mmCIF file of C-alpha atoms in Angstrom:
data_model
loop_
_atom_site.group_PDB
_atom_site.id
_atom_site.type_symbol
_atom_site.label_atom_id
_atom_site.label_comp_id
_atom_site.label_asym_id
_atom_site.label_seq_id
_atom_site.Cartn_x
_atom_site.Cartn_y
_atom_site.Cartn_z
ATOM 1 C CA MET T 1003 -57.694 -58.179 -3.879
ATOM 2 C CA ASN T 1004 -59.716 -58.823 -0.720
ATOM 3 C CA ARG T 1005 -56.514 -59.198 1.273
ATOM 4 C CA PHE T 1006 -55.233 -55.900 -0.094
ATOM 5 C CA ALA T 1007 -58.522 -54.142 0.712
ATOM 6 C CA LEU T 1008 -58.439 -55.585 4.225
ATOM 7 C CA ALA T 1009 -54.877 -54.344 4.732
ATOM 8 C CA VAL T 1010 -55.817 -50.856 3.515
ATOM 9 C CA THR T 1011 -58.884 -50.789 5.759
ATOM 10 C CA THR T 1012 -56.852 -51.909 8.754
ATOM 11 C CA GLY T 1013 -54.217 -49.263 8.075
ATOM 12 C CA ILE T 1014 -56.802 -46.513 7.767
ATOM 13 C CA GLY T 1015 -58.403 -47.672 10.992
ATOM 14 C CA ARG T 1016 -55.113 -47.543 12.868
ATOM 15 C CA VAL T 1017 -54.323 -44.072 11.614
ATOM 16 C CA THR T 1018 -57.736 -42.615 12.426
ATOM 17 C CA GLU T 1019 -58.666 -44.424 15.630
ATOM 18 C CA SER T 1020 -55.770 -43.410 17.874
ATOM 19 C CA ALA T 1021 -52.595 -41.384 18.189
ATOM 20 C CA LEU T 1022 -49.774 -43.818 17.452
ATOM 21 C CA GLY T 1023 -46.402 -43.961 19.172
ATOM 22 C CA PRO T 1024 -47.351 -42.415 22.546
ATOM 23 C CA TYR T 1025 -44.102 -43.530 24.181
ATOM 24 C CA GLN T 1026 -41.949 -42.437 21.245
ATOM 25 C CA THR T 1027 -43.487 -38.963 21.157
ATOM 26 C CA ALA T 1028 -43.101 -38.676 24.925
ATOM 27 C CA VAL T 1029 -39.384 -39.466 24.614
ATOM 28 C CA ILE T 1030 -39.059 -36.958 21.773
ATOM 29 C CA ARG T 1031 -40.783 -34.320 23.909
ATOM 30 C CA MET T 1032 -38.520 -34.938 26.870
ATOM 31 C CA GLY T 1033 -35.399 -35.303 24.725
ATOM 32 C CA PHE T 1034 -35.694 -32.027 22.831
ATOM 33 C CA SER T 1035 -36.963 -30.003 25.780
ATOM 34 C CA ALA T 1036 -34.122 -31.339 27.947
ATOM 35 C CA THR T 1037 -31.577 -30.580 25.219
ATOM 36 C CA TRP T 1038 -32.737 -26.976 24.888
ATOM 37 C CA LEU T 1039 -33.063 -26.521 28.654
ATOM 38 C CA LEU T 1040 -29.541 -27.787 29.321
ATOM 39 C CA PHE T 1041 -28.187 -25.629 26.502
ATOM 40 C CA LEU T 1042 -29.825 -22.485 27.902
ATOM 41 C CA LEU T 1043 -28.556 -23.281 31.391
ATOM 42 C CA ARG T 1044 -25.040 -23.979 30.148
ATOM 43 C CA GLU T 1045 -24.953 -20.713 28.198
ATOM 44 C CA PHE T 1046 -26.695 -18.644 30.871
ATOM 45 C CA PRO T 1047 -23.508 -16.749 31.821
ATOM 46 C CA HIS T 1048 -22.908 -15.992 28.120
ATOM 47 C CA ARG T 1049 -26.495 -15.275 27.092
ATOM 48 C CA GLN T 1050 -25.861 -11.568 26.448
ATOM 49 C CA GLU T 1051 -22.977 -12.275 24.070
ATOM 50 C CA MET T 1052 -24.878 -15.010 22.237
ATOM 51 C CA TYR T 1053 -28.394 -13.669 21.877
ATOM 52 C CA GLY T 1054 -28.553 -10.347 23.700
ATOM 53 C CA PRO T 1055 -28.861 -6.858 22.216
ATOM 54 C CA ASP T 1056 -25.179 -6.176 22.918
ATOM 55 C CA GLY T 1057 -23.792 -9.328 21.286
ATOM 56 C CA PRO T 1058 -21.444 -9.469 18.270
ATOM 57 C CA TRP T 1059 -24.442 -10.138 16.040
ATOM 58 C CA SER T 1060 -25.858 -6.680 16.673
ATOM 59 C CA TRP T 1061 -29.440 -5.524 16.654
ATOM 60 C CA ASP T 1062 -28.969 -3.777 13.303
ATOM 61 C CA LEU T 1063 -27.537 -6.900 11.652
ATOM 62 C CA ALA T 1064 -30.325 -9.066 13.043
ATOM 63 C CA GLU T 1065 -32.948 -6.555 11.916
ATOM 64 C CA GLN T 1066 -31.546 -6.510 8.385
ATOM 65 C CA LEU T 1067 -31.539 -10.300 8.187
ATOM 66 C CA VAL T 1068 -35.044 -10.698 9.614
ATOM 67 C CA SER T 1069 -36.410 -8.057 7.244
ATOM 68 C CA THR T 1070 -34.913 -10.062 4.355
ATOM 69 C CA ASN T 1071 -35.903 -13.626 5.234
ATOM 70 C CA GLY T 1072 -38.993 -12.891 7.333
ATOM 71 C CA ALA T 1073 -37.889 -15.246 10.085
ATOM 72 C CA PHE T 1074 -39.901 -15.217 13.302
ATOM 73 C CA THR T 1075 -38.198 -13.944 16.469
ATOM 74 C CA ALA T 1076 -39.875 -12.321 19.434
ATOM 75 C CA LEU T 1077 -36.550 -10.837 20.521
ATOM 76 C CA MET T 1078 -36.845 -8.300 17.701
ATOM 77 C CA TRP T 1079 -40.102 -6.914 19.045
ATOM 78 C CA THR T 1080 -38.280 -4.433 21.252
ATOM 79 C CA HIS T 1081 -34.692 -3.351 21.821
ATOM 80 C CA GLY T 1082 -33.952 -3.652 25.502
ATOM 81 C CA ARG T 1083 -32.172 -5.806 28.058
ATOM 82 C CA PHE T 1084 -35.246 -6.228 30.263
ATOM 83 C CA TRP T 1085 -37.239 -7.857 27.456
ATOM 84 C CA PHE T 1086 -34.334 -10.114 26.573
ATOM 85 C CA GLU T 1087 -33.826 -11.259 30.184
ATOM 86 C CA THR T 1088 -37.543 -11.841 30.632
ATOM 87 C CA PHE T 1089 -37.811 -13.817 27.416
ATOM 88 C CA TYR T 1090 -34.746 -15.926 28.248
ATOM 89 C CA ALA T 1091 -36.294 -16.771 31.615
ATOM 90 C CA LEU T 1092 -39.582 -17.689 29.912
ATOM 91 C CA ALA T 1093 -37.699 -19.934 27.476
ATOM 92 C CA LEU T 1094 -36.136 -21.749 30.439
ATOM 93 C CA LEU T 1095 -39.508 -22.075 32.166
ATOM 94 C CA THR T 1096 -41.410 -23.392 29.145
ATOM 95 C CA SER T 1097 -38.655 -25.912 28.410
ATOM 96 C CA ALA T 1098 -38.841 -27.236 31.965
ATOM 97 C CA LEU T 1099 -42.649 -27.410 31.913
ATOM 98 C CA LEU T 1100 -42.661 -29.211 28.573
ATOM 99 C CA LEU T 1101 -40.112 -31.662 29.941
ATOM 100 C CA LEU T 1102 -42.477 -32.398 32.836
ATOM 101 C CA GLY T 1103 -45.467 -32.585 30.502
ATOM 102 C CA TRP T 1104 -47.549 -29.778 32.027
ATOM 103 C CA ARG T 1105 -50.133 -28.423 29.565
ATOM 104 C CA THR T 1106 -48.166 -30.019 26.769
ATOM 105 C CA ARG T 1107 -50.070 -28.508 23.856
ATOM 106 C CA THR T 1108 -49.624 -24.962 25.131
ATOM 107 C CA MET T 1109 -46.069 -25.531 26.303
ATOM 108 C CA SER T 1110 -45.077 -27.070 22.973
ATOM 109 C CA VAL T 1111 -46.213 -23.873 21.235
ATOM 110 C CA LEU T 1112 -44.346 -21.658 23.703
ATOM 111 C CA PHE T 1113 -41.323 -23.947 23.419
ATOM 112 C CA MET T 1114 -41.372 -23.454 19.646
ATOM 113 C CA VAL T 1115 -41.612 -19.681 20.108
ATOM 114 C CA GLY T 1116 -38.593 -19.735 22.434
ATOM 115 C CA VAL T 1117 -36.452 -21.884 20.154
ATOM 116 C CA LEU T 1118 -37.237 -19.942 16.987
ATOM 117 C CA SER T 1119 -36.867 -16.565 18.650
ATOM 118 C CA LEU T 1120 -33.433 -17.215 20.123
ATOM 119 C CA GLN T 1121 -32.045 -19.089 17.139
ATOM 120 C CA ASN T 1122 -33.327 -16.580 14.573
ATOM 121 C CA ARG T 1123 -31.965 -13.707 16.649
ATOM 122 C CA SER T 1124 -28.388 -14.977 16.236
ATOM 123 C CA VAL T 1125 -28.264 -17.432 13.376
ATOM 124 C CA PHE T 1126 -24.583 -18.312 13.697
ATOM 125 C CA MET T 1127 -24.855 -19.740 17.214
ATOM 126 C CA GLY T 1128 -25.059 -23.522 16.985
ATOM 127 C CA ASP T 1129 -23.250 -26.752 16.217
ATOM 128 C CA GLY T 1130 -25.656 -28.552 13.878
ATOM 129 C CA GLY T 1131 -27.964 -29.774 16.597
ATOM 130 C CA ASP T 1132 -29.699 -26.391 16.505
ATOM 131 C CA ASN T 1133 -30.926 -27.140 12.976
ATOM 132 C CA VAL T 1134 -32.505 -30.393 14.132
ATOM 133 C CA LEU T 1135 -34.076 -28.680 17.135
ATOM 134 C CA HIS T 1136 -35.313 -25.846 14.907
ATOM 135 C CA LEU T 1137 -37.317 -28.281 12.768
ATOM 136 C CA MET T 1138 -38.445 -30.659 15.467
ATOM 137 C CA CYS T 1139 -39.845 -27.930 17.731
ATOM 138 C CA ILE T 1140 -42.315 -27.106 14.944
ATOM 139 C CA TYR T 1141 -43.296 -30.725 14.348
ATOM 140 C CA LEU T 1142 -43.749 -31.246 18.090
ATOM 141 C CA VAL T 1143 -46.640 -28.769 18.141
ATOM 142 C CA PHE T 1144 -48.729 -31.133 16.012
ATOM 143 C CA THR T 1145 -48.184 -34.184 18.216
ATOM 144 C CA ARG T 1146 -50.092 -35.368 21.251
ATOM 145 C CA CYS T 1147 -46.882 -35.772 23.181
ATOM 146 C CA GLY T 1148 -48.378 -35.827 26.675
ATOM 147 C CA GLN T 1149 -50.239 -39.133 26.505
ATOM 148 C CA VAL T 1150 -47.759 -40.864 28.828
ATOM 149 C CA TRP T 1151 -44.950 -39.848 31.180
ATOM 150 C CA SER T 1152 -46.394 -36.394 31.800
ATOM 151 C CA LEU T 1153 -48.225 -34.372 34.412
ATOM 152 C CA ASP T 1154 -51.071 -34.113 31.925
ATOM 153 C CA ALA T 1155 -51.468 -37.891 31.885
ATOM 154 C CA ARG T 1156 -51.466 -37.942 35.670
ATOM 155 C CA ARG T 1157 -54.053 -35.172 35.871
ATOM 156 C CA ALA T 1158 -56.272 -36.907 33.312
ATOM 157 C CA ARG T 1159 -56.057 -40.163 35.253
ATOM 158 C CA LEU T 1160 -56.969 -38.468 38.544
ATOM 159 C CA ALA T 1161 -59.827 -36.602 36.873
ATOM 160 C CA ALA T 1162 -61.209 -39.835 35.427
ATOM 161 C CA GLN T 1163 -61.065 -41.450 38.863
ATOM 162 C CA ALA T 1164 -62.851 -38.475 40.380
ATOM 163 C CA ARG T 1165 -65.632 -38.661 37.783
ATOM 164 C CA ALA T 1166 -65.978 -42.380 38.417
ATOM 165 C CA ARG T 1167 -66.672 -41.487 42.052
ATOM 166 C CA GLY T 1168 -69.351 -39.044 40.930
ATOM 167 C CA GLU T 1169 -67.319 -35.923 41.648
ATOM 168 C CA ARG T 1170 -67.458 -32.874 39.414
ATOM 169 C CA VAL T 1171 -64.102 -31.924 37.898
ATOM 170 C CA ALA T 1172 -63.529 -28.394 36.626
ATOM 171 C CA ASP T 1173 -60.370 -26.987 35.108
ATOM 172 C CA ARG T 1174 -59.722 -23.282 35.602
ATOM 173 C CA VAL T 1175 -56.046 -23.132 34.714
ATOM 174 C CA GLY T 1176 -56.517 -24.151 31.081
ATOM 175 C CA PRO T 1177 -59.091 -21.476 30.143
ATOM 176 C CA ALA T 1178 -57.175 -18.833 32.097
ATOM 177 C CA LEU T 1179 -53.958 -19.733 30.295
ATOM 178 C CA TRP T 1180 -55.791 -19.652 26.975
ATOM 179 C CA GLY T 1181 -57.216 -16.211 27.735
ATOM 180 C CA VAL T 1182 -53.907 -14.677 28.787
ATOM 181 C CA LEU T 1183 -51.964 -16.040 25.837
ATOM 182 C CA GLY T 1184 -54.779 -15.100 23.465
ATOM 183 C CA SER T 1185 -54.661 -11.512 24.706
ATOM 184 C CA VAL T 1186 -50.926 -11.414 24.064
ATOM 185 C CA LEU T 1187 -51.400 -12.897 20.604
ATOM 186 C CA VAL T 1188 -54.055 -10.320 19.712
ATOM 187 C CA ALA T 1189 -51.884 -7.482 21.021
ATOM 188 C CA VAL T 1190 -48.747 -8.429 19.082
ATOM 189 C CA THR T 1191 -50.789 -9.052 15.931
ATOM 190 C CA LEU T 1192 -52.439 -5.624 16.100
ATOM 191 C CA ALA T 1193 -49.037 -4.057 16.812
ATOM 192 C CA GLY T 1194 -47.700 -5.508 13.560
ATOM 193 C CA ARG T 1195 -45.102 -7.725 15.229
ATOM 194 C CA LEU T 1196 -46.152 -10.773 13.179
ATOM 195 C CA ASP T 1197 -45.853 -9.205 9.743
ATOM 196 C CA GLY T 1198 -42.973 -11.395 8.525
ATOM 197 C CA ASP T 1199 -43.294 -14.904 7.163
ATOM 198 C CA PRO T 1200 -46.892 -16.023 7.853
ATOM 199 C CA THR T 1201 -46.068 -19.631 8.805
ATOM 200 C CA VAL T 1202 -45.558 -19.140 12.545
ATOM 201 C CA PRO T 1203 -48.372 -16.563 13.020
ATOM 202 C CA VAL T 1204 -50.839 -18.807 11.192
ATOM 203 C CA LEU T 1205 -49.751 -21.750 13.324
ATOM 204 C CA LEU T 1206 -50.167 -19.737 16.532
ATOM 205 C CA TRP T 1207 -53.649 -18.571 15.587
ATOM 206 C CA THR T 1208 -54.665 -22.044 14.420
ATOM 207 C CA VAL T 1209 -53.665 -23.692 17.694
ATOM 208 C CA TRP T 1210 -55.354 -20.957 19.727
ATOM 209 C CA ILE T 1211 -58.625 -21.286 17.812
ATOM 210 C CA ALA T 1212 -58.440 -25.096 17.879
ATOM 211 C CA LEU T 1213 -58.116 -25.081 21.677
ATOM 212 C CA ALA T 1214 -61.150 -22.809 21.938
ATOM 213 C CA LEU T 1215 -63.118 -25.136 19.663
ATOM 214 C CA TRP T 1216 -62.046 -28.159 21.690
ATOM 215 C CA TRP T 1217 -63.229 -26.544 24.909
ATOM 216 C CA ALA T 1218 -66.525 -25.367 23.382
ATOM 217 C CA VAL T 1219 -67.343 -28.826 22.012
ATOM 218 C CA GLY T 1220 -66.540 -30.479 25.322
ATOM 219 C CA ARG T 1221 -68.626 -27.945 27.216
ATOM 220 C CA PHE T 1222 -71.684 -27.394 25.048
ATOM 221 C CA ALA T 1223 -72.015 -30.357 22.642
ATOM 222 C CA ARG T 1224 -75.087 -32.455 23.432
ATOM 223 C CA SER T 1225 -73.745 -35.600 21.754
ATOM 224 C CA ASN T 1226 -70.393 -37.321 21.452
ATOM 225 C CA GLU T 1227 -70.147 -37.050 17.670
ATOM 226 C CA PRO T 1228 -68.407 -33.624 17.541
ATOM 227 C CA ARG T 1229 -65.922 -34.725 20.172
ATOM 228 C CA ILE T 1230 -65.227 -37.988 18.347
ATOM 229 C CA LEU T 1231 -64.648 -36.027 15.138
ATOM 230 C CA LEU T 1232 -62.139 -33.744 16.871
ATOM 231 C CA ASP T 1233 -60.368 -36.785 18.333
ATOM 232 C CA VAL T 1234 -60.080 -38.323 14.873
ATOM 233 C CA VAL T 1235 -58.702 -35.091 13.389
ATOM 234 C CA ALA T 1236 -56.225 -34.668 16.248
ATOM 235 C CA GLY T 1237 -55.109 -38.270 15.882
ATOM 236 C CA ILE T 1238 -54.579 -37.925 12.135
ATOM 237 C CA VAL T 1239 -52.572 -34.719 12.636
ATOM 238 C CA HIS T 1240 -50.488 -36.413 15.325
ATOM 239 C CA ASN T 1241 -49.796 -39.459 13.180
ATOM 240 C CA GLY T 1242 -48.899 -37.274 10.212
ATOM 241 C CA ALA T 1243 -46.458 -35.278 12.333
ATOM 242 C CA LEU T 1244 -44.945 -38.500 13.653
ATOM 243 C CA LEU T 1245 -44.433 -39.694 10.095
ATOM 244 C CA VAL T 1246 -42.768 -36.387 9.180
ATOM 245 C CA ILE T 1247 -40.409 -36.679 12.159
ATOM 246 C CA MET T 1248 -39.429 -40.186 11.066
ATOM 247 C CA ALA T 1249 -38.917 -39.043 7.476
ATOM 248 C CA GLU T 1250 -36.850 -36.074 8.658
ATOM 249 C CA ALA T 1251 -34.559 -38.304 10.711
ATOM 250 C CA CYS T 1252 -34.097 -40.674 7.753
ATOM 251 C CA LEU T 1253 -33.406 -37.739 5.446
ATOM 252 C CA ILE T 1254 -30.740 -36.376 7.800
ATOM 253 C CA TYR T 1255 -28.882 -39.677 7.899
ATOM 254 C CA ALA T 1256 -29.313 -40.472 4.217
ATOM 255 C CA THR T 1257 -28.120 -37.025 3.151
ATOM 256 C CA ALA T 1258 -25.149 -37.128 5.517
ATOM 257 C CA GLY T 1259 -24.186 -40.618 4.380
ATOM 258 C CA TRP T 1260 -24.417 -39.981 0.642
ATOM 259 C CA TYR T 1261 -22.487 -36.729 0.909
ATOM 260 C CA LYS T 1262 -19.771 -38.530 2.846
ATOM 261 C CA ILE T 1263 -19.475 -41.128 0.094
ATOM 262 C CA GLN T 1264 -18.540 -38.368 -2.339
ATOM 263 C CA GLY T 1265 -15.660 -37.122 -0.166
ATOM 264 C CA THR T 1266 -12.178 -38.419 -0.894
ATOM 265 C CA ARG T 1267 -11.239 -38.603 2.803
ATOM 266 C CA TRP T 1268 -14.246 -40.788 3.479
ATOM 267 C CA GLN T 1269 -13.417 -42.933 0.486
ATOM 268 C CA ASP T 1270 -9.843 -43.602 1.622
ATOM 269 C CA GLY T 1271 -10.941 -44.212 5.238
ATOM 270 C CA THR T 1272 -9.117 -41.301 6.930
ATOM 271 C CA ALA T 1273 -11.904 -38.744 7.436
ATOM 272 C CA VAL T 1274 -12.391 -39.428 11.146
ATOM 273 C CA TYR T 1275 -8.708 -38.713 11.836
ATOM 274 C CA TYR T 1276 -8.862 -34.993 11.058
ATOM 275 C CA PRO T 1277 -11.595 -33.694 13.393
ATOM 276 C CA LEU T 1278 -9.885 -35.529 16.263
ATOM 277 C CA HIS T 1279 -6.961 -33.118 15.900
ATOM 278 C CA LEU T 1280 -8.864 -29.840 15.624
ATOM 279 C CA ASP T 1281 -8.418 -27.634 18.681
ATOM 280 C CA SER T 1282 -12.090 -26.621 18.572
ATOM 281 C CA PHE T 1283 -13.217 -30.252 18.789
ATOM 282 C CA SER T 1284 -10.673 -31.756 21.154
ATOM 283 C CA PRO T 1285 -11.830 -31.394 24.771
ATOM 284 C CA TRP T 1286 -9.817 -34.535 25.611
ATOM 285 C CA PRO T 1287 -6.645 -34.431 23.471
ATOM 286 C CA ALA T 1288 -5.206 -37.560 25.082
ATOM 287 C CA LEU T 1289 -8.323 -39.555 24.246
ATOM 288 C CA ALA T 1290 -8.346 -38.238 20.669
ATOM 289 C CA ASP T 1291 -4.690 -39.176 20.258
ATOM 290 C CA LEU T 1292 -5.362 -42.652 21.599
ATOM 291 C CA LEU T 1293 -8.204 -43.265 19.145
ATOM 292 C CA SER T 1294 -6.347 -41.859 16.149
ATOM 293 C CA SER T 1295 -3.127 -43.740 16.890
ATOM 294 C CA SER T 1296 -4.531 -46.878 15.249
ATOM 295 C CA GLY T 1297 -4.993 -46.613 11.485
ATOM 296 C CA THR T 1298 -7.193 -49.688 11.501
ATOM 297 C CA MET T 1299 -9.503 -48.169 14.109
ATOM 298 C CA VAL T 1300 -9.779 -44.919 12.155
ATOM 299 C CA MET T 1301 -10.601 -46.806 8.964
ATOM 300 C CA LEU T 1302 -13.235 -48.994 10.644
ATOM 301 C CA VAL T 1303 -14.940 -46.024 12.296
ATOM 302 C CA THR T 1304 -14.872 -44.024 9.042
ATOM 303 C CA TYR T 1305 -16.368 -46.761 6.894
ATOM 304 C CA GLY T 1306 -18.717 -47.865 9.670
ATOM 305 C CA THR T 1307 -20.149 -44.367 10.029
ATOM 306 C CA VAL T 1308 -20.903 -44.126 6.323
ATOM 307 C CA ALA T 1309 -22.365 -47.637 6.164
ATOM 308 C CA VAL T 1310 -24.695 -47.090 9.127
ATOM 309 C CA GLN T 1311 -25.963 -43.719 7.899
ATOM 310 C CA VAL T 1312 -26.593 -44.877 4.345
ATOM 311 C CA ALA T 1313 -28.147 -48.195 5.315
ATOM 312 C CA PHE T 1314 -30.390 -47.084 8.176
ATOM 313 C CA PRO T 1315 -33.377 -45.772 6.136
ATOM 314 C CA PHE T 1316 -33.489 -49.059 4.237
ATOM 315 C CA THR T 1317 -33.694 -51.173 7.401
ATOM 316 C CA LEU T 1318 -36.828 -49.644 8.937
ATOM 317 C CA PHE T 1319 -38.992 -52.573 7.847
ATOM 318 C CA HIS T 1320 -36.688 -55.155 9.406
ATOM 319 C CA ARG T 1321 -37.044 -54.743 13.139
ATOM 320 C CA ARG T 1322 -33.921 -56.543 14.328
ATOM 321 C CA VAL T 1323 -31.517 -54.977 11.840
ATOM 322 C CA LYS T 1324 -33.051 -51.573 12.482
ATOM 323 C CA ASN T 1325 -32.545 -51.942 16.227
ATOM 324 C CA VAL T 1326 -28.904 -52.935 15.741
ATOM 325 C CA LEU T 1327 -28.177 -49.916 13.539
ATOM 326 C CA LEU T 1328 -30.140 -47.669 15.869
ATOM 327 C CA THR T 1329 -28.015 -48.814 18.788
ATOM 328 C CA ALA T 1330 -24.877 -48.191 16.731
ATOM 329 C CA MET T 1331 -25.983 -44.642 15.899
ATOM 330 C CA ILE T 1332 -26.803 -43.826 19.521
ATOM 331 C CA ILE T 1333 -23.371 -45.111 20.577
ATOM 332 C CA GLU T 1334 -21.824 -43.032 17.808
ATOM 333 C CA HIS T 1335 -23.561 -39.881 19.047
ATOM 334 C CA CYS T 1336 -22.465 -40.593 22.618
ATOM 335 C CA ALA T 1337 -18.887 -40.873 21.346
ATOM 336 C CA ILE T 1338 -19.235 -37.588 19.444
ATOM 337 C CA ALA T 1339 -20.524 -35.895 22.602
ATOM 338 C CA VAL T 1340 -17.507 -36.994 24.629
ATOM 339 C CA ILE T 1341 -14.658 -37.107 22.116
ATOM 340 C CA LEU T 1342 -15.532 -34.084 19.966
ATOM 341 C CA GLY T 1343 -17.186 -32.047 22.708
ATOM 342 C CA LEU T 1344 -20.587 -31.704 20.986
ATOM 343 C CA PRO T 1345 -23.039 -32.807 23.700
ATOM 344 C CA PHE T 1346 -26.056 -30.818 22.551
ATOM 345 C CA PHE T 1347 -25.735 -31.916 18.944
ATOM 346 C CA SER T 1348 -25.580 -35.513 20.160
ATOM 347 C CA LEU T 1349 -28.544 -35.071 22.506
ATOM 348 C CA ALA T 1350 -30.633 -33.588 19.694
ATOM 349 C CA MET T 1351 -29.804 -36.444 17.348
ATOM 350 C CA ILE T 1352 -30.459 -39.086 20.005
ATOM 351 C CA ALA T 1353 -33.827 -37.446 20.696
ATOM 352 C CA ALA T 1354 -34.633 -37.647 16.981
ATOM 353 C CA ASP T 1355 -33.507 -41.292 16.912
ATOM 354 C CA ALA T 1356 -35.900 -42.069 19.769
ATOM 355 C CA VAL T 1357 -38.835 -42.072 17.354
ATOM 356 C CA PHE T 1358 -37.596 -45.481 16.128
ATOM 357 C CA LEU T 1359 -37.175 -47.082 19.564
ATOM 358 C CA PRO T 1360 -39.334 -50.184 20.130
ATOM 359 C CA THR T 1361 -42.419 -49.644 22.270
ATOM 360 C CA SER T 1362 -41.669 -52.734 24.349
ATOM 361 C CA PHE T 1363 -38.254 -51.347 25.264
ATOM 362 C CA LEU T 1364 -39.698 -47.946 26.192
ATOM 363 C CA ARG T 1365 -42.411 -49.505 28.358
ATOM 364 C CA ARG T 1366 -39.793 -51.627 30.096
ATOM 365 C CA LEU T 1367 -37.612 -48.551 30.575
ATOM 366 C CA GLY T 1368 -40.563 -46.683 32.059
ATOM 367 C CA THR T 1369 -41.267 -49.530 34.447
ATOM 368 C CA TRP T 1370 -37.662 -49.558 35.639
ATOM 369 C CA ALA T 1371 -37.728 -45.795 36.133
ATOM 370 C CA ALA T 1372 -41.001 -45.974 38.061
ATOM 371 C CA ARG T 1373 -39.672 -48.695 40.344
ATOM 372 C CA ALA T 1374 -36.455 -46.781 40.940
ATOM 373 C CA ARG T 1375 -38.450 -43.673 41.829
ATOM 374 C CA ALA T 1376 -40.700 -45.685 44.152
ATOM 375 C CA ARG T 1377 -37.699 -47.113 45.975
ATOM 376 C CA TRP T 1378 -36.079 -43.681 46.206
ATOM 377 C CA THR T 1379 -39.212 -42.066 47.636
ATOM 378 C CA GLY T 1380 -40.059 -45.054 49.818
ATOM 379 C CA ASN T 1381 -43.472 -45.635 48.223
ATOM 380 C CA GLY T 1382 -42.953 -49.329 47.593
ATOM 381 C CA SER T 1383 -41.191 -51.405 45.022
ATOM 382 C CA ARG T 1384 -44.114 -52.390 42.794
ATOM 383 C CA THR T 1385 -45.126 -49.562 40.492
ATOM 384 C CA THR T 1386 -46.718 -49.902 37.072
ATOM 385 C CA VAL T 1387 -46.483 -47.478 34.204
ATOM 386 C CA PRO T 1388 -49.899 -46.110 33.177
ATOM 387 C CA ALA T 1389 -51.188 -46.937 29.730
ATOM 388 C CA PRO T 1390 -51.601 -44.173 27.134
ATOM 389 C CA ARG T 1391 -54.583 -41.959 27.793
ATOM 390 C CA ALA T 1392 -57.688 -42.856 25.853
ATOM 391 C CA PRO T 1393 -58.895 -40.148 23.456
ATOM 392 C CA GLU T 1394 -62.055 -39.558 25.469
ATOM 393 C CA SER T 1395 -60.032 -38.786 28.621
ATOM 394 C CA ALA T 1396 -56.744 -37.522 27.267
ATOM 395 C CA ASP T 1397 -58.068 -34.215 26.022
ATOM 396 C CA ASP T 1398 -61.225 -33.734 28.041
ATOM 397 C CA SER T 1399 -62.368 -30.152 28.100
ATOM 398 C CA THR T 1400 -62.429 -30.193 31.889
ATOM 399 C CA VAL T 1401 -58.777 -31.191 31.861
ATOM 400 C CA GLY T 1402 -58.055 -28.386 29.476
ATOM 401 C CA PHE T 1403 -55.596 -27.592 26.740
ATOM 402 C CA THR T 1404 -53.239 -30.533 27.047
ATOM 403 C CA ALA T 1405 -53.843 -32.679 23.960
#
């Protein structure tokens, strides 16, 4: 009983004392923002046909659908090409800034607004990866995804060094950004543009108020207790969101695997053969023909896909087996990207898989990247990756709105 109580106490302490998985959430942030950014850049010449007011999915059809399901989309606020072009450019900008980790809390919210607005404007544009991105962009708002590998982490580190030297550090960008975005939020709320499903509006207002509270506590609190309380709450929310992301990834694979088991083509080992010969999924016909020419190869890939997807959720508590299956799934998604011509679906799934990557591997990967960058820029060959930001410095009110 004492051992059980000790284990429970230790678990509660880990969950409440810090934001877990800083490297995993950083990879998720970069993975999904890069996926969306590359998708928007790739489709930039076709943006009007896909999401614009003159596309096949017309304004009237989109308005009817949105009025029925209450989905959030800022593109339905006004009918005009100028607003669409401006919003598309803002979606590109926020994706790039989130990728770099600049003001990650604010950029994660704007990133979510961009993803939901474009996807809900034209619901039939996507290849499966859009569904994953649709969910994950919401979960990302609740995470402290800028603890490492971000401009926020760099700014926090420099600010801490400046305070150690006795210098006064003041952040003006954060409050200004909060004020501008708050004015926009108030304006669109009063204009009735957020009258659909309340989920996104409530989330926007909650984050905006939480940032104001965070700044006020850091600026006016006379003791550390209020700040410690906010750190604990933010850490619990982060850890809960991380758990949801992990559960979502497991659910995707488990659902896909068990549905495949029920299909006759998957049961007889020929399912992989058919998509290789669809014109819509054959960017390299010669490669598809080569892979499908061997019945044994087709059977092994078919059964292997089902086995990996069904088994993966059950291997999470065995580190070595989990890492083997995780590697197999990443290789599978890379093959899907090349052979079936679905790069953005594969990138989205690999980004979701990154939540299960070992911390030691990610730290080693970061060290290699830092050394390569140092050699490229000529700043030396010995560069260390900074540790995750401590709660007392990661979200300091003078740093502002990064979380």
